[in-house]
Each structure stands twice: as structure tokens, then as C-alpha cells.
Amino acid sequence: MTAFKSDFLRVLSERGFIHQISDPEGLDEACAEGPVTAYIGFDATAPSLHAGSLIQIMMLHWFQETGHRPIALMGGGTTMIGDPSFKDEARKLLTVEDIDANLAGIRRVFSKFLDFDGGRAIMANNADWLRTLNYVEFLRDVGRHFSVNKMLSFDSVKLRLDREQSLSFLEFNYMILQGYDFVELYRRYGCTLQMGGSDQWGNIVNGIELGHKMERAQFFCLTSPLLTTSSGAKMGKTASGAVWLEPDLLSPYAYWQYWRNTEDADVERFLKLYTKLPMAEIARLAALGGSEINDAKKILATEITAMVHGRTVAEAAAETARKTFEEGALATDLPTVEIARTRLAEGLGVLTAFVEAGLAASNGEARRAVGGGALKVNDVTVADDKLRLTEGDLTGEGVIKLSQGKKKHVLLKPV
């Protein structure tokens, strides 16, 4: 359907969040009539979420802002198995201690987007019911509702088997546990909608069917498109690693730069998905042409950074970039890596310096970058890959500026 009655589906539709809905008319009617409760699950496979999870976080945000109640479900139980969907091999099994430590970092992100303290949103953890399940009772009460024939037909399973990659019985249970989450959240909070990425469609539909059988209730599913950049790169990933949402894992300045480097063709789409700017302002920014598109990219970067790290931090990152790129000045709040001062006294190999600064993955990569004229020390191109950095290379600010290309800069600070 093209015209929605509910504010929630109208917002999601005009901003490009919708890929599939199990029952568009039914969900639209439910959202128009009154508050609905919905959830998205987030497994704790790392100490932070990365930018690839932002689309789901924003869906929960808009759900809250249009008068409904979102649940951010932490996967303290499901992470013990790991979602096998569209993976060629099993995820590394984590200990309970590792999972709980990861959850602490993930929870911090959500407080920037959802109102838990005010009661407009809920944070739940499926460890509360999954870690205490009795296996035999669970098989009898829940497992009997699942058809193995149907489970084998889902793309997330079928593709793994077609590639002749092993799928363990442990992983095969993941979709059953995810389906049971839906039932449990319905029982506890009246949750009737599960949202997620399009790769979760099969798992969510399983939950809908389980809910029908166990609770005789109406459930809904809504998925968002899996996004890549216009050049095909996966969202939230770069050549040097994940674009983390935690400042301890990725500096706010580096995070700002990631969005500032958005491809021209993606600016309008990302403004709709990842910012709260009004649609009229997004249309104005999207209409900018030529070099003015860079102004739109700066606004995009600042708005997204403000949501994750706060407005003050975002504006400081924008100012750092302005000083670095527009004034040619040394902005001392660039990402900084500390090194022992004694290493400069001995002479620090330039290739090693760039690797430790995170500007090259290996000495070999750094050496090739030198050959291509891509590395600079204090804004001077490195011509000799055997160069050694010493205290004589320190600037007046007491640091050494390393640059890879025009946009990546790190300061080495002796301690």
C-alpha cells in the first residue's frame, strides 16, 4: 500500500525504512488506533554496536516519537548461540561473562535514542527467560510447533546448506529461540510487532506463526532494507575496521569523518535514514549541486555524530575538520596515539608508526602507500620507507602528525 493512515508508517515510508510488512493494512490500522508495542533484538557479539545497526535504532526511535512503545531487546541468551543467518560458518561462542560485558557497552548507545527513564521505552534481556529454560519442557511446549521441512526452506538456512557449509544443531535452534522471544515479549509487555533487517524475515515470520499457535493473537513483522553504499560497500564497515558507536573504540572525530566521506549519491538517502532533520530541509540539502554537496555532507556528519556522541562533541569534531582541511592548521584534538618517548630517542620506523596509528593494516600496506605518495609526516610526503621518526620531528605542539591521503590524520604523542 502507498498511503498509510498511521504517523509511524508514514514516517518510515517517506524516509525509506520499509522493505516488507507481513500485514500492511492490519499494522497500519493498529498503529492508527492506539499505542503498539514493538521490539528489535540486538545480540551482544561485540563490546559495541557499529553504524550498521543505526537503521534499526532509528526505527525504534521513530516508533517512540510517533506515540508507541519500543523495546530494545538485548540478546543475553541468543548470543550464546549466535545467529547463523546468511553466515558461511558458525560464530565464535562467547562466555556468559563476555556477553554480559558486551551488553554494558551496547546499552549505553540506546539511552541516546530512547527514553527508558521516562517510561516511553523498555530495555529487556532475553537471558531472563532463555538461560533458565527447561530443555524437555521447551521441546514439548514450543519445539512441537516448528516444522523442520519449513525451517530448511528458509534462505538463511538453505544458502548455508547449498554451499555445503556445516550448520550445527545449536545454530539451527536460533530461529526457535528468536520466535519464542516474540511470544515471551507478548506475554510480558503485550508486544505484537517485531522489526529488523530484511535478513531476519524468515526468523520473524516463524515468531508470528508461533505466537498465533501459542497465544491466538495477531502479530506483525516489519523489515528494513539491508543497506550498502552506492559503491556496494557494507554499511558500518571500512577498510580499517568497524565504525563503532562507542568513543573508546572509535573517536568521535573519526566517526564524524566516516559520514563526511559519504558518497554524493548517498547523501539524501542517509539524511532521511540517519538524521531527524525535517523532510523539507533534507530536500533542500539534497538539491545542492557541485561543491555545495560538501556542505550537506558536513551537516549529515554533524547531525549523526550529535545523536551518538552529543551536540558539543559533534560540533567540536566539525571544527577540528575545518581547521585541518580549510585552514591547514594542526588541530590538536585530532585522534591521538601515545607512544613511549624512548622509541623516538631510538628512532621509530615510519612504517611501524603508521601501522600503530591505525592508518595502515601492515608494514607491507604502509610501504605500498609510501610508493604511491599517500603518506605524510607533518604534511610532508614520505619518500623513504626506511625513514625513522625522532624527537626532531615533533611539532611546536609536541606531537607528530601522520596523514594517509587527504582525510585521515592521527597525532603521535610521546609520553
mmCIF file of C-alpha atoms in Angstrom:
data_model
loop_
_atom_site.group_PDB
_atom_site.id
_atom_site.type_symbol
_atom_site.label_atom_id
_atom_site.label_comp_id
_atom_site.label_asym_id
_atom_site.label_seq_id
_atom_site.Cartn_x
_atom_site.Cartn_y
_atom_site.Cartn_z
ATOM 1 C CA MET A 1 0.000 0.000 0.000
ATOM 2 C CA THR A 2 1.214 3.525 -0.725
ATOM 3 C CA ALA A 3 -0.794 5.747 1.662
ATOM 4 C CA PHE A 4 -0.622 4.989 5.372
ATOM 5 C CA LYS A 5 -3.005 6.360 7.995
ATOM 6 C CA SER A 6 -0.646 5.971 10.967
ATOM 7 C CA ASP A 7 2.089 8.513 11.667
ATOM 8 C CA PHE A 8 4.605 5.742 12.290
ATOM 9 C CA LEU A 9 4.288 4.018 8.926
ATOM 10 C CA ARG A 10 4.060 7.355 7.117
ATOM 11 C CA VAL A 11 7.364 8.453 8.642
ATOM 12 C CA LEU A 12 9.063 5.139 7.906
ATOM 13 C CA SER A 13 7.745 5.096 4.361
ATOM 14 C CA GLU A 14 8.823 8.623 3.413
ATOM 15 C CA ARG A 15 12.273 8.098 4.971
ATOM 16 C CA GLY A 16 12.942 4.784 3.204
ATOM 17 C CA PHE A 17 12.871 2.356 6.132
ATOM 18 C CA ILE A 18 10.328 -0.149 4.827
ATOM 19 C CA HIS A 19 11.275 -3.303 2.936
ATOM 20 C CA GLN A 20 8.467 -5.724 3.843
ATOM 21 C CA ILE A 21 5.436 -5.774 6.144
ATOM 22 C CA SER A 22 3.603 -9.011 6.946
ATOM 23 C CA ASP A 23 0.158 -7.345 7.038
ATOM 24 C CA PRO A 24 0.416 -3.676 5.962
ATOM 25 C CA GLU A 25 -3.278 -2.850 6.364
ATOM 26 C CA GLY A 26 -3.543 -4.571 9.743
ATOM 27 C CA LEU A 27 -0.406 -2.966 11.158
ATOM 28 C CA ASP A 28 -1.400 0.460 9.841
ATOM 29 C CA GLU A 29 -4.811 0.117 11.465
ATOM 30 C CA ALA A 30 -3.293 -0.991 14.783
ATOM 31 C CA CYS A 31 -0.802 1.893 14.826
ATOM 32 C CA ALA A 32 -3.526 4.414 13.920
ATOM 33 C CA GLU A 33 -5.893 3.212 16.651
ATOM 34 C CA GLY A 34 -3.547 3.429 19.598
ATOM 35 C CA PRO A 35 -0.155 2.675 21.115
ATOM 36 C CA VAL A 36 1.506 -0.506 19.856
ATOM 37 C CA THR A 37 4.496 -2.233 21.455
ATOM 38 C CA ALA A 38 7.314 -3.424 19.161
ATOM 39 C CA TYR A 39 10.812 -4.809 19.569
ATOM 40 C CA ILE A 40 14.101 -5.288 17.783
ATOM 41 C CA GLY A 41 16.710 -7.704 19.099
ATOM 42 C CA PHE A 42 20.425 -6.948 19.320
ATOM 43 C CA ASP A 43 22.891 -9.740 20.045
ATOM 44 C CA ALA A 44 25.962 -8.905 22.107
ATOM 45 C CA THR A 45 28.690 -10.290 19.847
ATOM 46 C CA ALA A 46 30.988 -7.265 20.367
ATOM 47 C CA PRO A 47 31.554 -4.604 23.059
ATOM 48 C CA SER A 48 29.661 -2.041 20.986
ATOM 49 C CA LEU A 49 27.224 -1.785 18.125
ATOM 50 C CA HIS A 50 28.522 -0.247 14.902
ATOM 51 C CA ALA A 51 26.994 2.112 12.366
ATOM 52 C CA GLY A 52 25.369 -0.787 10.531
ATOM 53 C CA SER A 53 22.905 -1.079 13.457
ATOM 54 C CA LEU A 54 21.811 2.560 13.259
ATOM 55 C CA ILE A 55 18.920 1.912 10.906
ATOM 56 C CA GLN A 56 17.305 -0.424 13.463
ATOM 57 C CA ILE A 57 17.994 2.005 16.313
ATOM 58 C CA MET A 58 16.382 4.818 14.330
ATOM 59 C CA MET A 59 13.326 2.646 13.632
ATOM 60 C CA LEU A 60 12.837 2.229 17.382
ATOM 61 C CA HIS A 61 13.368 5.978 17.848
ATOM 62 C CA TRP A 62 10.680 6.914 15.310
ATOM 63 C CA PHE A 63 8.358 4.292 16.810
ATOM 64 C CA GLN A 64 8.704 6.066 20.161
ATOM 65 C CA GLU A 65 8.370 9.555 18.688
ATOM 66 C CA THR A 66 5.109 8.668 16.930
ATOM 67 C CA GLY A 67 3.469 7.623 20.200
ATOM 68 C CA HIS A 68 4.279 3.925 20.525
ATOM 69 C CA ARG A 69 6.364 1.850 22.946
ATOM 70 C CA PRO A 70 9.639 0.344 21.653
ATOM 71 C CA ILE A 71 11.551 -2.490 23.288
ATOM 72 C CA ALA A 72 15.306 -2.750 22.772
ATOM 73 C CA LEU A 73 15.859 -6.454 23.390
ATOM 74 C CA MET A 74 19.363 -7.363 24.472
ATOM 75 C CA GLY A 75 20.349 -10.845 23.327
ATOM 76 C CA GLY A 76 21.965 -12.081 26.509
ATOM 77 C CA GLY A 77 20.536 -15.527 25.784
ATOM 78 C CA THR A 78 20.565 -15.777 21.976
ATOM 79 C CA THR A 79 24.169 -14.546 21.779
ATOM 80 C CA MET A 80 25.179 -17.817 23.461
ATOM 81 C CA ILE A 81 24.261 -19.488 20.143
ATOM 82 C CA GLY A 82 24.815 -16.806 17.519
ATOM 83 C CA ASP A 83 22.518 -16.053 14.582
ATOM 84 C CA PRO A 84 23.537 -18.270 11.621
ATOM 85 C CA SER A 85 21.523 -16.224 9.102
ATOM 86 C CA PHE A 86 23.487 -15.814 5.850
ATOM 87 C CA LYS A 87 26.778 -16.772 7.538
ATOM 88 C CA ASP A 88 29.123 -19.336 5.999
ATOM 89 C CA GLU A 89 30.340 -20.593 9.347
ATOM 90 C CA ALA A 90 29.352 -20.607 12.998
ATOM 91 C CA ARG A 91 30.038 -17.551 15.121
ATOM 92 C CA LYS A 92 32.660 -17.853 17.838
ATOM 93 C CA LEU A 93 30.981 -18.971 21.061
ATOM 94 C CA LEU A 94 31.242 -16.399 23.847
ATOM 95 C CA THR A 95 31.189 -16.998 27.583
ATOM 96 C CA VAL A 96 28.398 -15.606 29.730
ATOM 97 C CA GLU A 97 30.936 -13.177 31.223
ATOM 98 C CA ASP A 98 31.963 -11.932 27.753
ATOM 99 C CA ILE A 99 28.329 -11.483 26.722
ATOM 100 C CA ASP A 100 27.396 -9.547 29.865
ATOM 101 C CA ALA A 101 30.449 -7.291 29.456
ATOM 102 C CA ASN A 102 29.473 -6.584 25.838
ATOM 103 C CA LEU A 103 25.915 -5.749 26.878
ATOM 104 C CA ALA A 104 27.155 -2.974 29.161
ATOM 105 C CA GLY A 105 28.646 -1.117 26.191
ATOM 106 C CA ILE A 106 25.650 -1.730 23.938
ATOM 107 C CA ARG A 107 23.142 -0.421 26.497
ATOM 108 C CA ARG A 108 24.862 2.982 26.620
ATOM 109 C CA VAL A 109 24.099 3.639 22.963
ATOM 110 C CA PHE A 110 20.344 3.236 23.344
ATOM 111 C CA SER A 111 19.976 5.855 26.060
ATOM 112 C CA LYS A 112 20.833 8.473 23.399
ATOM 113 C CA PHE A 113 17.852 7.460 21.263
ATOM 114 C CA LEU A 114 15.181 6.011 23.573
ATOM 115 C CA ASP A 115 13.507 7.290 26.748
ATOM 116 C CA PHE A 116 13.877 4.457 29.253
ATOM 117 C CA ASP A 117 13.837 6.689 32.340
ATOM 118 C CA GLY A 118 10.593 8.360 31.286
ATOM 119 C CA GLY A 119 8.909 5.027 30.648
ATOM 120 C CA ARG A 120 8.351 5.590 26.931
ATOM 121 C CA ALA A 121 10.710 2.714 26.042
ATOM 122 C CA ILE A 122 11.731 -0.610 27.561
ATOM 123 C CA MET A 123 15.077 -2.371 27.682
ATOM 124 C CA ALA A 124 14.739 -6.130 28.111
ATOM 125 C CA ASN A 125 17.211 -9.024 28.057
ATOM 126 C CA ASN A 126 16.235 -12.454 26.733
ATOM 127 C CA ALA A 127 18.711 -14.019 29.140
ATOM 128 C CA ASP A 128 15.969 -13.523 31.738
ATOM 129 C CA TRP A 129 13.899 -16.313 30.178
ATOM 130 C CA LEU A 130 16.217 -18.230 27.821
ATOM 131 C CA ARG A 131 19.010 -19.069 30.253
ATOM 132 C CA THR A 132 16.577 -20.733 32.663
ATOM 133 C CA LEU A 133 14.561 -22.823 30.193
ATOM 134 C CA ASN A 134 13.958 -26.497 30.932
ATOM 135 C CA TYR A 135 15.036 -28.254 27.731
ATOM 136 C CA VAL A 136 12.498 -31.095 27.703
ATOM 137 C CA GLU A 137 9.570 -28.839 28.564
ATOM 138 C CA PHE A 138 10.697 -26.314 25.941
ATOM 139 C CA LEU A 139 10.811 -29.026 23.247
ATOM 140 C CA ARG A 140 7.328 -30.208 24.196
ATOM 141 C CA ASP A 141 5.670 -26.798 24.575
ATOM 142 C CA VAL A 142 7.475 -24.788 21.878
ATOM 143 C CA GLY A 143 9.507 -27.069 19.622
ATOM 144 C CA ARG A 144 6.465 -29.074 18.526
ATOM 145 C CA HIS A 145 5.110 -26.019 16.696
ATOM 146 C CA PHE A 146 8.079 -25.818 14.299
ATOM 147 C CA SER A 147 8.307 -27.748 11.018
ATOM 148 C CA VAL A 148 11.847 -28.817 10.147
ATOM 149 C CA ASN A 149 10.792 -29.023 6.491
ATOM 150 C CA LYS A 150 9.831 -25.355 6.555
ATOM 151 C CA MET A 151 12.894 -24.290 8.520
ATOM 152 C CA LEU A 152 15.116 -25.933 5.902
ATOM 153 C CA SER A 153 13.388 -23.907 3.176
ATOM 154 C CA PHE A 154 14.378 -20.508 4.613
ATOM 155 C CA ASP A 155 17.078 -18.739 2.597
ATOM 156 C CA SER A 156 19.183 -18.135 5.712
ATOM 157 C CA VAL A 157 19.481 -21.926 6.174
ATOM 158 C CA LYS A 158 19.201 -23.069 2.560
ATOM 159 C CA LEU A 159 22.104 -20.918 1.343
ATOM 160 C CA ARG A 160 24.414 -22.344 4.010
ATOM 161 C CA LEU A 161 23.484 -25.911 3.073
ATOM 162 C CA ASP A 162 23.695 -25.216 -0.664
ATOM 163 C CA ARG A 163 27.286 -24.111 -0.132
ATOM 164 C CA GLU A 164 27.870 -27.399 1.699
ATOM 165 C CA GLN A 165 28.816 -25.494 4.842
ATOM 166 C CA SER A 166 28.079 -27.216 8.129
ATOM 167 C CA LEU A 167 25.072 -25.956 10.109
ATOM 168 C CA SER A 168 25.200 -27.193 13.689
ATOM 169 C CA PHE A 169 22.140 -28.296 15.630
ATOM 170 C CA LEU A 170 22.982 -25.499 18.080
ATOM 171 C CA GLU A 171 22.666 -22.854 15.339
ATOM 172 C CA PHE A 172 19.534 -24.496 13.939
ATOM 173 C CA ASN A 173 17.837 -23.744 17.256
ATOM 174 C CA TYR A 174 18.429 -19.983 16.930
ATOM 175 C CA MET A 175 15.252 -19.281 14.977
ATOM 176 C CA ILE A 176 13.216 -21.247 17.531
ATOM 177 C CA LEU A 177 14.601 -19.162 20.383
ATOM 178 C CA GLN A 178 14.013 -15.933 18.445
ATOM 179 C CA GLY A 179 10.436 -16.980 17.787
ATOM 180 C CA TYR A 180 9.985 -17.731 21.465
ATOM 181 C CA ASP A 181 11.313 -14.237 22.329
ATOM 182 C CA PHE A 182 8.340 -12.787 20.449
ATOM 183 C CA VAL A 183 5.901 -14.903 22.468
ATOM 184 C CA GLU A 184 7.595 -14.039 25.753
ATOM 185 C CA LEU A 185 7.565 -10.309 24.995
ATOM 186 C CA TYR A 186 3.874 -10.550 24.131
ATOM 187 C CA ARG A 187 3.187 -12.205 27.471
ATOM 188 C CA ARG A 188 5.236 -9.699 29.444
ATOM 189 C CA TYR A 189 4.576 -6.425 27.603
ATOM 190 C CA GLY A 190 1.818 -7.018 25.050
ATOM 191 C CA CYS A 191 4.347 -6.771 22.211
ATOM 192 C CA THR A 192 2.756 -7.512 18.824
ATOM 193 C CA LEU A 193 5.324 -6.199 16.320
ATOM 194 C CA GLN A 194 8.866 -7.338 15.625
ATOM 195 C CA MET A 195 11.119 -5.260 13.387
ATOM 196 C CA GLY A 196 14.547 -5.985 11.945
ATOM 197 C CA GLY A 197 16.674 -6.125 8.841
ATOM 198 C CA SER A 198 15.385 -7.937 5.767
ATOM 199 C CA ASP A 199 17.718 -10.861 6.501
ATOM 200 C CA GLN A 200 15.553 -11.560 9.583
ATOM 201 C CA TRP A 201 12.301 -12.035 7.653
ATOM 202 C CA GLY A 202 12.228 -15.833 7.982
ATOM 203 C CA ASN A 203 13.070 -15.776 11.686
ATOM 204 C CA ILE A 204 10.402 -13.147 12.405
ATOM 205 C CA VAL A 205 7.715 -14.940 10.399
ATOM 206 C CA ASN A 206 8.483 -18.026 12.498
ATOM 207 C CA GLY A 207 7.791 -15.928 15.594
ATOM 208 C CA ILE A 208 4.492 -14.686 14.169
ATOM 209 C CA GLU A 209 3.337 -18.222 13.464
ATOM 210 C CA LEU A 210 4.443 -19.422 16.902
ATOM 211 C CA GLY A 211 2.511 -16.565 18.504
ATOM 212 C CA HIS A 212 -0.618 -17.481 16.564
ATOM 213 C CA LYS A 213 -0.378 -21.084 17.732
ATOM 214 C CA MET A 214 0.537 -20.454 21.359
ATOM 215 C CA GLU A 215 -1.355 -17.233 22.136
ATOM 216 C CA ARG A 216 -4.087 -16.963 19.464
ATOM 217 C CA ALA A 217 -3.063 -13.319 18.983
ATOM 218 C CA GLN A 218 -2.366 -11.067 15.990
ATOM 219 C CA PHE A 219 1.338 -10.388 15.415
ATOM 220 C CA PHE A 220 3.117 -8.275 12.803
ATOM 221 C CA CYS A 221 6.507 -8.106 11.124
ATOM 222 C CA LEU A 222 8.260 -5.139 9.519
ATOM 223 C CA THR A 223 11.720 -5.296 7.962
ATOM 224 C CA SER A 224 14.079 -2.632 6.653
ATOM 225 C CA PRO A 225 16.302 -2.987 3.589
ATOM 226 C CA LEU A 226 19.862 -4.164 4.131
ATOM 227 C CA LEU A 227 21.892 -1.142 3.123
ATOM 228 C CA THR A 228 25.116 -0.749 1.252
ATOM 229 C CA THR A 229 26.705 2.419 -0.047
ATOM 230 C CA SER A 230 26.245 3.345 -3.702
ATOM 231 C CA SER A 231 29.597 1.720 -4.477
ATOM 232 C CA GLY A 232 28.484 -1.523 -2.811
ATOM 233 C CA ALA A 233 30.389 -1.217 0.473
ATOM 234 C CA LYS A 234 28.720 -2.646 3.577
ATOM 235 C CA MET A 235 27.341 -0.031 5.953
ATOM 236 C CA GLY A 236 29.292 0.366 9.181
ATOM 237 C CA LYS A 237 32.479 -1.158 7.800
ATOM 238 C CA THR A 238 35.629 0.423 6.402
ATOM 239 C CA ALA A 239 38.926 -0.970 5.164
ATOM 240 C CA SER A 240 40.389 -0.355 8.618
ATOM 241 C CA GLY A 241 37.516 -1.948 10.570
ATOM 242 C CA ALA A 242 34.067 -1.353 12.036
ATOM 243 C CA VAL A 243 32.599 2.126 12.558
ATOM 244 C CA TRP A 244 31.885 1.670 16.269
ATOM 245 C CA LEU A 245 29.358 3.756 18.185
ATOM 246 C CA GLU A 246 31.449 3.752 21.381
ATOM 247 C CA PRO A 247 34.022 6.585 21.651
ATOM 248 C CA ASP A 248 36.533 4.258 23.330
ATOM 249 C CA LEU A 249 36.600 2.124 20.169
ATOM 250 C CA LEU A 250 36.375 4.901 17.571
ATOM 251 C CA SER A 251 36.966 8.570 18.270
ATOM 252 C CA PRO A 252 34.070 10.976 17.634
ATOM 253 C CA TYR A 253 36.284 12.787 15.123
ATOM 254 C CA ALA A 254 36.884 9.568 13.134
ATOM 255 C CA TYR A 255 33.165 8.827 13.355
ATOM 256 C CA TRP A 256 32.350 12.310 12.014
ATOM 257 C CA GLN A 257 34.837 11.782 9.173
ATOM 258 C CA TYR A 258 33.201 8.486 8.194
ATOM 259 C CA TRP A 259 29.931 10.275 7.493
ATOM 260 C CA ARG A 260 31.628 13.338 5.988
ATOM 261 C CA ASN A 261 33.133 10.984 3.390
ATOM 262 C CA THR A 262 29.685 9.785 2.274
ATOM 263 C CA GLU A 263 29.409 9.288 -1.480
ATOM 264 C CA ASP A 264 27.450 12.020 -3.272
ATOM 265 C CA ALA A 265 24.746 9.582 -4.395
ATOM 266 C CA ASP A 266 24.059 8.517 -0.782
ATOM 267 C CA VAL A 267 23.637 11.926 0.863
ATOM 268 C CA GLU A 268 19.849 12.258 0.527
ATOM 269 C CA ARG A 269 19.206 8.640 1.496
ATOM 270 C CA PHE A 270 21.425 8.869 4.590
ATOM 271 C CA LEU A 271 19.899 12.185 5.670
ATOM 272 C CA LYS A 272 16.471 10.516 5.627
ATOM 273 C CA LEU A 273 17.554 7.364 7.448
ATOM 274 C CA TYR A 274 20.104 8.582 9.955
ATOM 275 C CA THR A 275 19.061 12.102 10.973
ATOM 276 C CA LYS A 276 15.968 13.702 12.483
ATOM 277 C CA LEU A 277 16.063 16.683 10.119
ATOM 278 C CA PRO A 278 12.664 17.660 8.655
ATOM 279 C CA MET A 279 11.962 16.317 5.186
ATOM 280 C CA ALA A 280 11.819 19.840 3.737
ATOM 281 C CA GLU A 281 15.349 20.567 4.976
ATOM 282 C CA ILE A 282 16.552 17.229 3.612
ATOM 283 C CA ALA A 283 15.074 18.100 0.218
ATOM 284 C CA ARG A 284 16.909 21.444 0.272
ATOM 285 C CA LEU A 285 20.225 19.795 1.117
ATOM 286 C CA ALA A 286 19.721 17.057 -1.467
ATOM 287 C CA ALA A 287 19.202 19.683 -4.164
ATOM 288 C CA LEU A 288 22.648 21.194 -3.613
ATOM 289 C CA GLY A 289 24.949 20.620 -6.557
ATOM 290 C CA GLY A 290 28.636 20.847 -7.357
ATOM 291 C CA SER A 291 30.941 21.572 -4.459
ATOM 292 C CA GLU A 292 27.969 22.632 -2.316
ATOM 293 C CA ILE A 293 27.139 18.953 -1.769
ATOM 294 C CA ASN A 294 30.044 19.017 0.698
ATOM 295 C CA ASP A 295 28.018 21.371 2.913
ATOM 296 C CA ALA A 296 25.262 18.761 3.016
ATOM 297 C CA LYS A 297 27.806 16.085 3.931
ATOM 298 C CA LYS A 298 29.107 18.190 6.818
ATOM 299 C CA ILE A 299 25.569 18.640 8.136
ATOM 300 C CA LEU A 300 24.950 14.902 7.755
ATOM 301 C CA ALA A 301 28.132 14.086 9.685
ATOM 302 C CA THR A 302 27.408 16.586 12.442
ATOM 303 C CA GLU A 303 23.787 15.502 12.914
ATOM 304 C CA ILE A 304 24.628 11.791 13.122
ATOM 305 C CA THR A 305 27.588 12.405 15.423
ATOM 306 C CA ALA A 306 25.417 14.596 17.666
ATOM 307 C CA MET A 307 22.896 11.790 18.158
ATOM 308 C CA VAL A 308 25.570 9.282 19.165
ATOM 309 C CA HIS A 309 28.125 11.470 20.976
ATOM 310 C CA GLY A 310 26.265 14.681 21.815
ATOM 311 C CA ARG A 311 25.950 18.049 20.077
ATOM 312 C CA THR A 312 29.012 19.641 21.712
ATOM 313 C CA VAL A 313 31.286 16.769 20.707
ATOM 314 C CA ALA A 314 29.884 16.743 17.175
ATOM 315 C CA GLU A 315 30.483 20.459 16.671
ATOM 316 C CA ALA A 316 33.999 20.095 18.059
ATOM 317 C CA ALA A 317 34.702 17.352 15.501
ATOM 318 C CA ALA A 318 33.353 19.572 12.714
ATOM 319 C CA GLU A 319 35.577 22.444 13.897
ATOM 320 C CA THR A 320 38.606 20.153 14.026
ATOM 321 C CA ALA A 321 37.952 19.136 10.431
ATOM 322 C CA ARG A 322 37.516 22.766 9.384
ATOM 323 C CA LYS A 323 40.849 23.754 10.921
ATOM 324 C CA THR A 324 42.616 20.760 9.420
ATOM 325 C CA PHE A 325 41.246 20.940 5.905
ATOM 326 C CA GLU A 326 40.257 24.561 5.373
ATOM 327 C CA GLU A 327 42.892 26.445 7.380
ATOM 328 C CA GLY A 328 45.688 23.918 7.099
ATOM 329 C CA ALA A 329 46.262 24.273 10.832
ATOM 330 C CA LEU A 330 47.297 21.497 13.194
ATOM 331 C CA ALA A 331 44.189 20.700 15.194
ATOM 332 C CA THR A 332 45.452 19.174 18.427
ATOM 333 C CA ASP A 333 42.139 17.417 19.037
ATOM 334 C CA LEU A 334 42.722 15.037 16.123
ATOM 335 C CA PRO A 335 42.777 11.324 17.067
ATOM 336 C CA THR A 336 45.886 10.784 19.180
ATOM 337 C CA VAL A 337 48.023 7.692 19.764
ATOM 338 C CA GLU A 338 50.509 7.727 22.632
ATOM 339 C CA ILE A 339 53.972 6.196 22.228
ATOM 340 C CA ALA A 340 56.878 5.874 24.622
ATOM 341 C CA ARG A 341 59.246 8.839 24.238
ATOM 342 C CA THR A 342 62.200 6.428 24.344
ATOM 343 C CA ARG A 343 61.092 4.991 20.998
ATOM 344 C CA LEU A 344 61.649 8.368 19.351
ATOM 345 C CA ALA A 345 65.052 8.581 21.005
ATOM 346 C CA GLU A 346 65.898 5.268 19.368
ATOM 347 C CA GLY A 347 64.232 6.204 16.084
ATOM 348 C CA LEU A 348 60.731 4.884 15.270
ATOM 349 C CA GLY A 349 60.335 3.286 11.842
ATOM 350 C CA VAL A 350 57.873 5.256 9.758
ATOM 351 C CA LEU A 351 56.059 2.120 8.548
ATOM 352 C CA THR A 352 55.609 0.924 12.137
ATOM 353 C CA ALA A 353 54.344 4.366 13.125
ATOM 354 C CA PHE A 354 51.590 4.322 10.507
ATOM 355 C CA VAL A 355 50.539 0.786 11.461
ATOM 356 C CA GLU A 356 50.359 1.643 15.174
ATOM 357 C CA ALA A 357 48.403 4.784 14.347
ATOM 358 C CA GLY A 358 45.804 2.653 12.556
ATOM 359 C CA LEU A 359 46.471 4.285 9.187
ATOM 360 C CA ALA A 360 47.801 1.068 7.638
ATOM 361 C CA ALA A 361 46.992 -2.559 8.345
ATOM 362 C CA SER A 362 50.558 -3.817 7.935
ATOM 363 C CA ASN A 363 54.087 -2.696 7.117
ATOM 364 C CA GLY A 364 53.565 -4.013 3.600
ATOM 365 C CA GLU A 365 50.462 -1.877 3.117
ATOM 366 C CA ALA A 366 52.278 1.163 4.514
ATOM 367 C CA ARG A 367 55.223 0.524 2.192
ATOM 368 C CA ARG A 368 52.914 0.410 -0.829
ATOM 369 C CA ALA A 369 51.265 3.644 0.336
ATOM 370 C CA VAL A 370 54.695 5.303 0.505
ATOM 371 C CA GLY A 371 55.323 4.162 -3.064
ATOM 372 C CA GLY A 372 52.069 5.807 -4.091
ATOM 373 C CA GLY A 373 52.872 9.061 -2.299
ATOM 374 C CA ALA A 374 49.899 8.627 0.037
ATOM 375 C CA LEU A 375 51.635 9.017 3.420
ATOM 376 C CA LYS A 376 52.746 12.267 5.012
ATOM 377 C CA VAL A 377 54.576 13.213 8.205
ATOM 378 C CA ASN A 378 53.794 16.743 9.374
ATOM 379 C CA ASP A 379 52.225 17.410 5.947
ATOM 380 C CA VAL A 380 55.403 16.380 4.095
ATOM 381 C CA THR A 381 55.127 13.377 1.761
ATOM 382 C CA VAL A 382 57.158 10.372 2.898
ATOM 383 C CA ALA A 383 59.553 9.400 0.125
ATOM 384 C CA ASP A 384 61.711 6.860 2.001
ATOM 385 C CA ASP A 385 60.068 3.822 3.603
ATOM 386 C CA LYS A 386 63.159 3.414 5.817
ATOM 387 C CA LEU A 387 62.667 6.839 7.402
ATOM 388 C CA ARG A 388 62.877 6.870 11.199
ATOM 389 C CA LEU A 389 60.940 9.360 13.302
ATOM 390 C CA THR A 390 62.792 11.113 16.120
ATOM 391 C CA GLU A 391 62.190 13.890 18.628
ATOM 392 C CA GLY A 392 63.356 16.269 15.930
ATOM 393 C CA ASP A 393 60.072 15.568 14.113
ATOM 394 C CA LEU A 394 57.947 16.876 16.981
ATOM 395 C CA THR A 395 55.926 19.978 16.139
ATOM 396 C CA GLY A 396 55.669 23.014 18.390
ATOM 397 C CA GLU A 397 52.664 21.309 19.972
ATOM 398 C CA GLY A 398 54.831 18.340 20.946
ATOM 399 C CA VAL A 399 53.269 15.841 18.538
ATOM 400 C CA ILE A 400 53.945 14.263 15.146
ATOM 401 C CA LYS A 401 51.130 14.469 12.588
ATOM 402 C CA LEU A 402 50.681 11.385 10.420
ATOM 403 C CA SER A 403 48.398 11.578 7.369
ATOM 404 C CA GLN A 404 47.114 8.922 4.994
ATOM 405 C CA GLY A 405 45.632 10.591 1.946
ATOM 406 C CA LYS A 406 43.820 13.893 2.383
ATOM 407 C CA LYS A 407 41.282 12.939 5.030
ATOM 408 C CA LYS A 408 42.872 10.599 7.578
ATOM 409 C CA HIS A 409 45.087 12.128 10.251
ATOM 410 C CA VAL A 410 46.465 10.892 13.566
ATOM 411 C CA LEU A 411 48.764 12.571 16.051
ATOM 412 C CA LEU A 412 51.627 10.658 17.691
ATOM 413 C CA LYS A 413 52.178 11.916 21.215
ATOM 414 C CA PRO A 414 55.298 10.865 23.146
ATOM 415 C CA VAL A 415 54.750 10.033 26.829
#
